[in-house]
Coordinates of C-alpha atoms and ligand atoms in Angstrom, one line a residue:
X1 CA 9.6 -39.3 -17.7
X2 CA 12.4 -39.0 -20.2
X3 CA 14.0 -35.5 -20.2
X4 CA 15.9 -34.8 -23.4
X5 CA 19.2 -33.2 -22.4
X6 CA 21.3 -30.9 -24.7
X7 CA 24.4 -29.9 -22.9
X8 CA 25.9 -26.5 -23.3
X9 CA 29.4 -26.7 -24.8
X10 CA 30.6 -24.1 -22.4
X11 CA 29.0 -25.6 -19.3
X12 CA 31.0 -25.1 -16.1
X13 CA 33.6 -22.9 -17.7
X14 CA 32.4 -19.4 -16.8
X15 CA 34.1 -18.0 -13.7
X16 CA 32.0 -17.8 -10.6
X17 CA 32.0 -15.0 -8.0
X18 CA 33.2 -15.8 -4.5
X19 CA 30.3 -16.8 -2.2
X20 CA 30.6 -13.6 -0.3
X21 CA 30.1 -11.5 -3.5
X22 CA 26.9 -13.2 -4.5
X23 CA 23.9 -10.9 -4.7
X24 CA 20.4 -12.0 -5.7
X25 CA 19.6 -13.3 -9.1
X26 CA 22.1 -11.5 -11.4
X27 CA 23.9 -14.7 -12.5
X28 CA 22.1 -17.5 -14.3
X29 CA 23.5 -21.0 -14.7
X30 CA 24.3 -22.9 -17.9
X31 CA 21.0 -24.7 -18.5
X32 CA 17.3 -24.4 -18.3
X33 CA 14.4 -26.9 -18.2
X34 CA 11.5 -26.4 -20.7
X35 CA 8.2 -28.2 -21.3
X36 CA 5.3 -27.3 -23.6
X37 CA 1.5 -27.5 -23.2
X38 CA -1.3 -27.4 -25.7
X39 CA -4.9 -28.1 -25.1
X40 CA -4.8 -30.9 -27.6
X41 CA -1.6 -32.6 -26.4
X42 CA -1.4 -31.6 -22.7
X43 CA 2.1 -31.3 -21.2
X44 CA 4.8 -32.7 -23.5
X45 CA 8.5 -32.4 -24.7
X46 CA 10.3 -32.1 -21.4
X47 CA 13.9 -31.0 -22.1
X48 CA 16.9 -29.4 -20.7
X49 CA 18.8 -27.0 -23.1
X50 CA 21.6 -24.5 -22.8
X51 CA 20.3 -21.3 -21.2
X52 CA 18.8 -19.2 -24.0
X53 CA 16.5 -16.3 -24.9
X54 CA 12.9 -17.2 -25.5
X55 CA 11.2 -16.5 -28.8
X56 CA 7.7 -15.2 -28.3
X57 CA 5.1 -13.8 -30.6
X58 CA 4.6 -10.0 -29.9
X59 CA 1.0 -10.8 -29.0
X60 CA 1.7 -13.8 -26.8
X61 CA -1.0 -13.5 -24.1
X62 CA 1.5 -13.4 -21.3
X63 CA 2.9 -10.1 -22.6
X64 CA -0.4 -8.3 -22.7
X65 CA -2.7 -9.9 -20.1
X66 CA -0.2 -11.3 -17.6
X67 CA -1.4 -14.9 -17.7
X68 CA 1.7 -16.1 -15.8
X69 CA 2.7 -17.8 -12.6
X70 CA 6.0 -18.5 -10.9
X71 CA 7.6 -20.1 -7.9
X72 CA 10.7 -19.7 -5.9
X73 CA 12.7 -22.4 -4.0
X74 CA 16.3 -23.1 -3.2
X75 CA 18.8 -25.9 -3.5
X76 CA 21.4 -26.1 -0.6
X77 CA 24.8 -27.5 -0.3
X78 CA 24.7 -30.3 2.4
X79 CA 27.5 -31.2 4.7
X80 CA 28.0 -34.6 3.0
X81 CA 28.6 -32.8 -0.3
X82 CA 25.1 -33.6 -1.5
X83 CA 22.3 -31.2 -2.5
X84 CA 19.1 -30.6 -0.6
X85 CA 15.7 -29.0 -1.4
X86 CA 13.3 -27.6 1.2
X87 CA 9.7 -28.6 1.0
X88 CA 9.5 -28.6 -2.8
X89 CA 6.0 -30.2 -2.6
X90 CA 4.7 -27.0 -1.1
X91 CA 5.9 -25.0 -4.2
X92 CA 4.2 -27.3 -6.7
X93 CA 1.0 -27.2 -4.5
X94 CA 1.0 -23.5 -4.5
X95 CA 1.9 -23.2 -8.2
X96 CA -1.2 -25.3 -8.9
X97 CA -3.3 -23.1 -6.8
X98 CA -2.0 -20.1 -8.7
X99 CA -2.5 -21.7 -12.1
X100 CA -6.1 -22.5 -11.2
X101 CA -6.8 -18.8 -10.3
X102 CA -5.1 -17.7 -13.6
X103 CA -7.0 -20.4 -15.7
X104 CA -3.8 -22.2 -16.6
X105 CA -3.1 -25.9 -16.7
X106 CA -1.9 -27.7 -13.6
X107 CA 1.5 -29.3 -13.5
X108 CA 2.3 -32.8 -12.2
X109 CA 4.2 -32.8 -8.9
X110 CA 6.4 -35.7 -9.8
X111 CA 7.4 -34.1 -13.1
X112 CA 8.1 -30.8 -11.2
X113 CA 10.4 -32.5 -8.8
X114 CA 12.2 -34.6 -11.4
X115 CA 12.8 -31.5 -13.6
X116 CA 14.2 -29.5 -10.6
X117 CA 16.4 -32.4 -9.6
X118 CA 17.8 -33.1 -13.1
X119 CA 18.5 -29.4 -13.7
X120 CA 20.1 -28.7 -10.4
X121 CA 22.3 -31.7 -10.5
X122 CA 23.4 -30.9 -14.0
X123 CA 24.3 -27.3 -13.0
X124 CA 25.8 -28.2 -9.6
X125 CA 29.0 -26.4 -10.6
X126 CA 27.1 -23.2 -9.7
X127 CA 26.0 -24.3 -6.2
X128 CA 27.7 -22.1 -3.6
X129 CA 28.7 -23.8 -0.4
X130 CA 28.6 -21.2 2.4
X131 CA 25.6 -20.7 4.7
X132 CA 23.3 -18.1 3.4
X133 CA 24.1 -18.9 -0.2
X134 CA 22.1 -21.3 -2.4
X135 CA 20.9 -21.9 -5.9
X136 CA 17.6 -20.1 -6.3
X137 CA 15.2 -22.0 -8.5
X138 CA 12.7 -20.1 -10.5
X139 CA 9.9 -22.3 -12.1
X140 CA 7.7 -20.2 -14.4
X141 CA 4.7 -20.8 -16.5
X142 CA 3.6 -18.4 -19.3
X143 CA 0.8 -18.2 -21.8
X144 CA 2.3 -18.3 -25.3
X145 CA -0.7 -18.3 -27.6
X146 CA -0.7 -15.3 -30.1
X147 CA -4.0 -13.6 -29.6
X148 CA -5.2 -10.1 -28.8
X149 CA -8.6 -11.1 -27.4
X150 CA -8.7 -11.3 -23.6
X151 CA -9.1 -15.1 -23.2
X152 CA -7.1 -18.0 -21.7
X153 CA -4.3 -19.2 -23.9
X154 CA -4.5 -22.6 -25.5
X155 CA -0.7 -23.0 -25.3
X156 CA 1.8 -22.6 -22.4
X157 CA 5.5 -22.8 -21.8
X158 CA 6.8 -24.0 -18.4
X159 CA 10.5 -23.4 -17.7
X160 CA 12.9 -23.5 -14.8
X161 CA 16.0 -21.4 -14.5
X162 CA 18.6 -21.3 -11.7
X163 CA 20.6 -18.6 -10.1
X164 CA 23.4 -18.9 -7.5
X165 CA 22.4 -16.4 -4.7
X166 CA 23.5 -14.8 -1.5
X167 CA 21.2 -12.7 0.8
X168 CA 18.2 -11.0 -0.7
X169 CA 18.6 -7.9 1.3
X170 CA 22.0 -6.1 1.5
X171 CA 21.4 -6.0 5.2
X172 CA 21.8 -9.8 5.3
X173 CA 20.6 -10.8 8.8
X174 CA 20.8 -7.3 10.2
X175 CA 17.6 -5.5 10.9
X176 CA 15.8 -3.7 8.0
X177 CA 13.9 -0.4 8.0
X178 CA 10.3 -0.8 6.7
X179 CA 8.1 1.9 5.2
X180 CA 4.3 1.5 5.8
X181 CA 2.3 2.5 2.7
X182 CA -1.0 4.0 3.7
X183 CA -1.6 5.4 0.2
X184 CA -0.9 2.5 -2.2
X185 CA -2.0 -1.1 -1.8
X186 CA -0.6 -4.4 -3.1
X187 CA -3.7 -6.6 -3.4
X188 CA -7.4 -6.5 -2.6
X189 CA -9.4 -9.4 -1.4
X190 CA -11.0 -11.1 -4.4
X191 CA -8.1 -10.2 -6.6
X192 CA -4.9 -12.3 -7.1
X193 CA -2.9 -11.4 -4.0
X194 CA -2.7 -15.0 -2.9
X195 CA -1.6 -16.2 -6.3
X196 CA 2.1 -16.1 -7.2
X197 CA 1.7 -14.2 -10.5
X198 CA 3.9 -11.5 -11.9
X199 CA 1.1 -8.9 -11.9
X200 CA 1.4 -8.7 -8.1
X201 CA 5.0 -7.5 -8.3
X202 CA 5.4 -4.9 -11.0
X203 CA 2.9 -2.5 -9.5
X204 CA 4.8 -2.5 -6.1
X205 CA 7.9 -1.0 -7.7
X206 CA 6.6 2.6 -7.6
X207 CA 6.2 2.4 -3.8
X208 CA 9.3 0.4 -3.1
X209 CA 11.4 2.9 -5.1
X210 CA 9.9 5.7 -3.0
X211 CA 10.6 3.8 0.2
X212 CA 14.2 3.2 -0.9
X213 CA 14.7 6.9 -1.7
X214 CA 13.6 7.6 1.9
X215 CA 16.2 5.2 3.2
X216 CA 13.9 2.2 3.9
X217 CA 14.5 -1.4 2.7
X218 CA 11.0 -2.5 1.9
X219 CA 7.3 -1.6 2.0
X220 CA 4.8 -2.9 4.6
X221 CA 1.5 -3.3 2.8
X222 CA -1.9 -2.7 4.5
X223 CA -5.2 -4.1 3.5
X224 CA -6.8 -2.6 0.5
X225 CA -10.2 -1.8 2.0
X226 CA -9.6 0.0 5.3
X227 CA -5.8 0.6 5.0
X228 CA -5.7 -0.5 8.6
X229 CA -4.6 -4.1 8.8
X230 CA -1.0 -5.4 8.1
X231 CA -0.7 -7.8 5.2
X232 CA 2.8 -8.4 3.9
X233 CA 6.2 -6.8 3.8
X234 CA 7.9 -6.4 0.4
X235 CA 7.9 -9.9 -1.1
X236 CA 7.6 -11.6 2.3
X237 CA 5.2 -12.5 5.0
X238 CA 5.4 -10.7 8.4
X239 CA 5.5 -11.9 12.0
X240 CA 5.4 -10.0 15.4
X241 CA 6.3 -11.1 18.9
X242 CA 3.5 -9.6 21.0
X243 CA 4.1 -10.3 24.7
X244 CA 5.1 -14.0 24.5
X245 CA 3.0 -14.8 21.5
X246 CA 4.0 -15.1 17.8
X247 CA 1.4 -13.4 15.7
X248 CA 1.1 -13.2 11.9
X249 CA -1.8 -11.9 9.7
X250 CA -4.2 -14.6 8.8
X251 CA -4.4 -15.5 5.1
X252 CA -7.1 -13.1 4.1
X253 CA -7.2 -14.0 0.4
X254 CA -4.9 -11.2 -0.5
X255 CA -1.8 -12.6 1.3
X256 CA 0.6 -15.1 -0.3
X257 CA 0.8 -18.4 1.6
X258 CA 4.5 -18.5 2.2
X259 CA 6.4 -21.8 2.6
X260 CA 8.7 -20.2 5.2
X261 CA 5.7 -18.6 6.9
X262 CA 4.2 -22.1 7.4
X263 CA 7.6 -23.5 8.5
X264 CA 8.1 -20.8 11.0
X265 CA 4.7 -21.4 12.6
X266 CA 5.3 -25.2 12.8
X267 CA 8.7 -24.8 14.3
X268 CA 7.5 -22.2 16.9
X269 CA 4.6 -24.5 17.9
X270 CA 7.0 -27.4 18.3
X271 CA 8.8 -25.2 20.9
X272 CA 5.5 -24.6 22.7
X273 CA 5.4 -21.0 21.6
X274 CA 1.8 -19.8 21.1
X275 CA 1.3 -18.9 17.5
X276 CA -1.8 -17.0 16.3
X277 CA -3.0 -16.1 12.9
X278 CA -5.3 -13.1 13.1
X279 CA -5.9 -9.6 11.9
X280 CA -3.2 -7.2 13.2
X281 CA -3.9 -3.5 12.8
X282 CA -1.2 -1.0 12.2
X283 CA -2.4 0.9 15.2
X284 CA -1.7 -2.2 17.3
X285 CA 1.7 -2.5 15.8
X286 CA 2.6 1.2 16.3
X287 CA 1.3 1.2 19.9
X288 CA 2.9 -2.2 20.7
X289 CA 6.3 -1.1 19.5
X290 CA 6.1 2.2 21.4
X291 CA 5.0 0.5 24.7
X292 CA 7.4 -2.5 24.4
X293 CA 4.5 -5.0 24.1
X294 CA 5.9 -5.9 20.7
X295 CA 9.5 -6.9 21.1
X296 CA 10.3 -8.3 17.6
X297 CA 9.1 -8.1 14.0
X298 CA 10.5 -10.1 11.1
X299 CA 9.8 -11.0 7.5
X300 CA 9.8 -14.5 6.2
X301 CA 10.3 -15.8 2.6
X302 CA 12.2 -18.2 0.5
X303 CA 14.5 -15.4 -0.8
X304 CA 14.7 -13.5 2.5
X305 CA 14.5 -16.5 4.9
X306 CA 14.0 -14.8 8.2
X307 CA 14.7 -11.1 8.0
X308 CA 14.5 -9.0 11.2
X309 CA 12.8 -5.6 11.1
X310 CA 14.5 -2.9 13.2
X311 CA 12.3 0.1 12.5
X312 CA 8.9 0.9 11.0
X313 CA 8.2 4.2 9.3
X314 CA 4.5 5.1 9.8
X315 CA 2.8 8.4 9.3
X316 CA 6.0 10.3 9.4
X317 CA 7.3 8.6 12.6
X318 CA 10.1 6.1 12.7
X319 CA 9.2 3.6 15.3
X320 CA 11.9 1.3 16.6
X321 CA 10.9 -2.4 17.1
X322 CA 12.4 -3.6 20.5
X323 CA 15.9 -2.4 20.7
X324 CA 16.1 -2.1 16.9
X325 CA 18.3 -5.1 16.9
X326 CA 17.8 -8.7 15.7
X327 CA 15.6 -10.3 18.3
X328 CA 16.2 -13.7 20.0
X329 CA 13.2 -15.5 18.5
X330 CA 14.1 -14.3 14.9
X331 CA 17.6 -15.6 15.6
X332 CA 16.4 -18.9 17.0
X333 CA 14.0 -19.5 14.1
X334 CA 16.6 -18.5 11.5
X335 CA 19.1 -20.9 13.0
X336 CA 16.6 -23.7 13.2
X337 CA 15.2 -23.3 9.6
X338 CA 18.6 -22.7 8.1
X339 CA 20.0 -25.6 10.0
X340 CA 17.4 -27.9 8.5
X341 CA 17.8 -26.5 5.0
X342 CA 21.6 -26.8 5.1
X343 CA 21.5 -30.2 6.7
X344 CA 23.3 -29.7 9.9
X345 CA 20.3 -29.9 12.2
X346 CA 17.8 -32.8 12.6
X347 CA 14.8 -32.6 10.4
X348 CA 11.9 -33.7 12.6
X349 CA 9.3 -32.5 10.1
X350 CA 10.8 -34.4 7.1
X351 CA 11.2 -31.2 5.1
X352 CA 14.6 -31.8 3.6
X353 CA 14.6 -33.6 0.2
X354 CA 18.1 -34.8 -0.7
X355 CA 18.5 -34.9 -4.5
X356 CA 22.2 -35.7 -4.8
Ligands
COI1 C1 10.7 -15.6 -2.8 O1 10.9 -15.5 -1.6 O2 10.9 -16.7 -3.4 C2 10.1 -14.6 -3.5 O3 9.1 -14.8 -4.2 C3 10.7 -13.3 -3.6 C4 11.0 -13.0 -5.0 C5 9.9 -12.3 -5.7 C6 12.4 -12.4 -5.2

């Protein structure tokens, strides 16, 4: 594939914040990748251009009916000065599962990887080097046809933008406080909870703002039907250490299949830790935390990596998890996964993809 490249005349001239000052996603790099789709031509015109606003018709279907999917992955600075990605094949696989659910065209895995590689290498000026920092890569597909009828678009735009990032939560690797929503839900089975589409995120803001006002970091979502079983936390998957077992809610159809979730399970199993995917009720969690049967809880995600949970607010009670500190398994998993991502640990699973 030939990617047409138009370089920004001001590329690599803006000043960059120090690695320690990086937040999440406020700074975008100099360039973006774009590619168009129409039902008659398929995917065409791959190109990299200076980062710019998009021009959309006011009735572009994405703006009214949310025909949209996105992904999130990171590029890491490696010890040899190169650049690594972590399991990018999983992102394109999930993106194509999401596009199928949203009646959007699938995207070729090799083109996806070539586009990410070309763009990240071009904008490597922005790659921070300290551990915990990275370039966050945001591939996105939107329905661009101008039409007010509720129907699948005949045209789409796929684009990728990059953002140098630090930790997703201001707590970094310190334990977060989580608020359990027993009133509002994120996704119901049969809906689109397992697709990475923007419509899953906007409706959570109301509850996450309420949680923040009460001093919590994020919301723990329960199942939509019984409001009984744990599903996800914020934009991440969730794990519990129950006795000596690592437990995570099974993918019920309303839970996003996280790349870090899968990686954590594989790493833990390789250490002979018993890993179980099953339904976990909030009662079991509350009781387990009170009795000490549950010693750790943590969230996993590309943005948040492994993020320990210190306290869970449920039905007016703040229940500490273990000692309320970062637990040993969360620490060990974080070190292992981050070590593979940043290239200073062996990669027995072959997850690291060096692109420069
Ligand atoms: C990610 O971890 O990549 C996410 O999707 C979180 C994001 C919505 C900020």
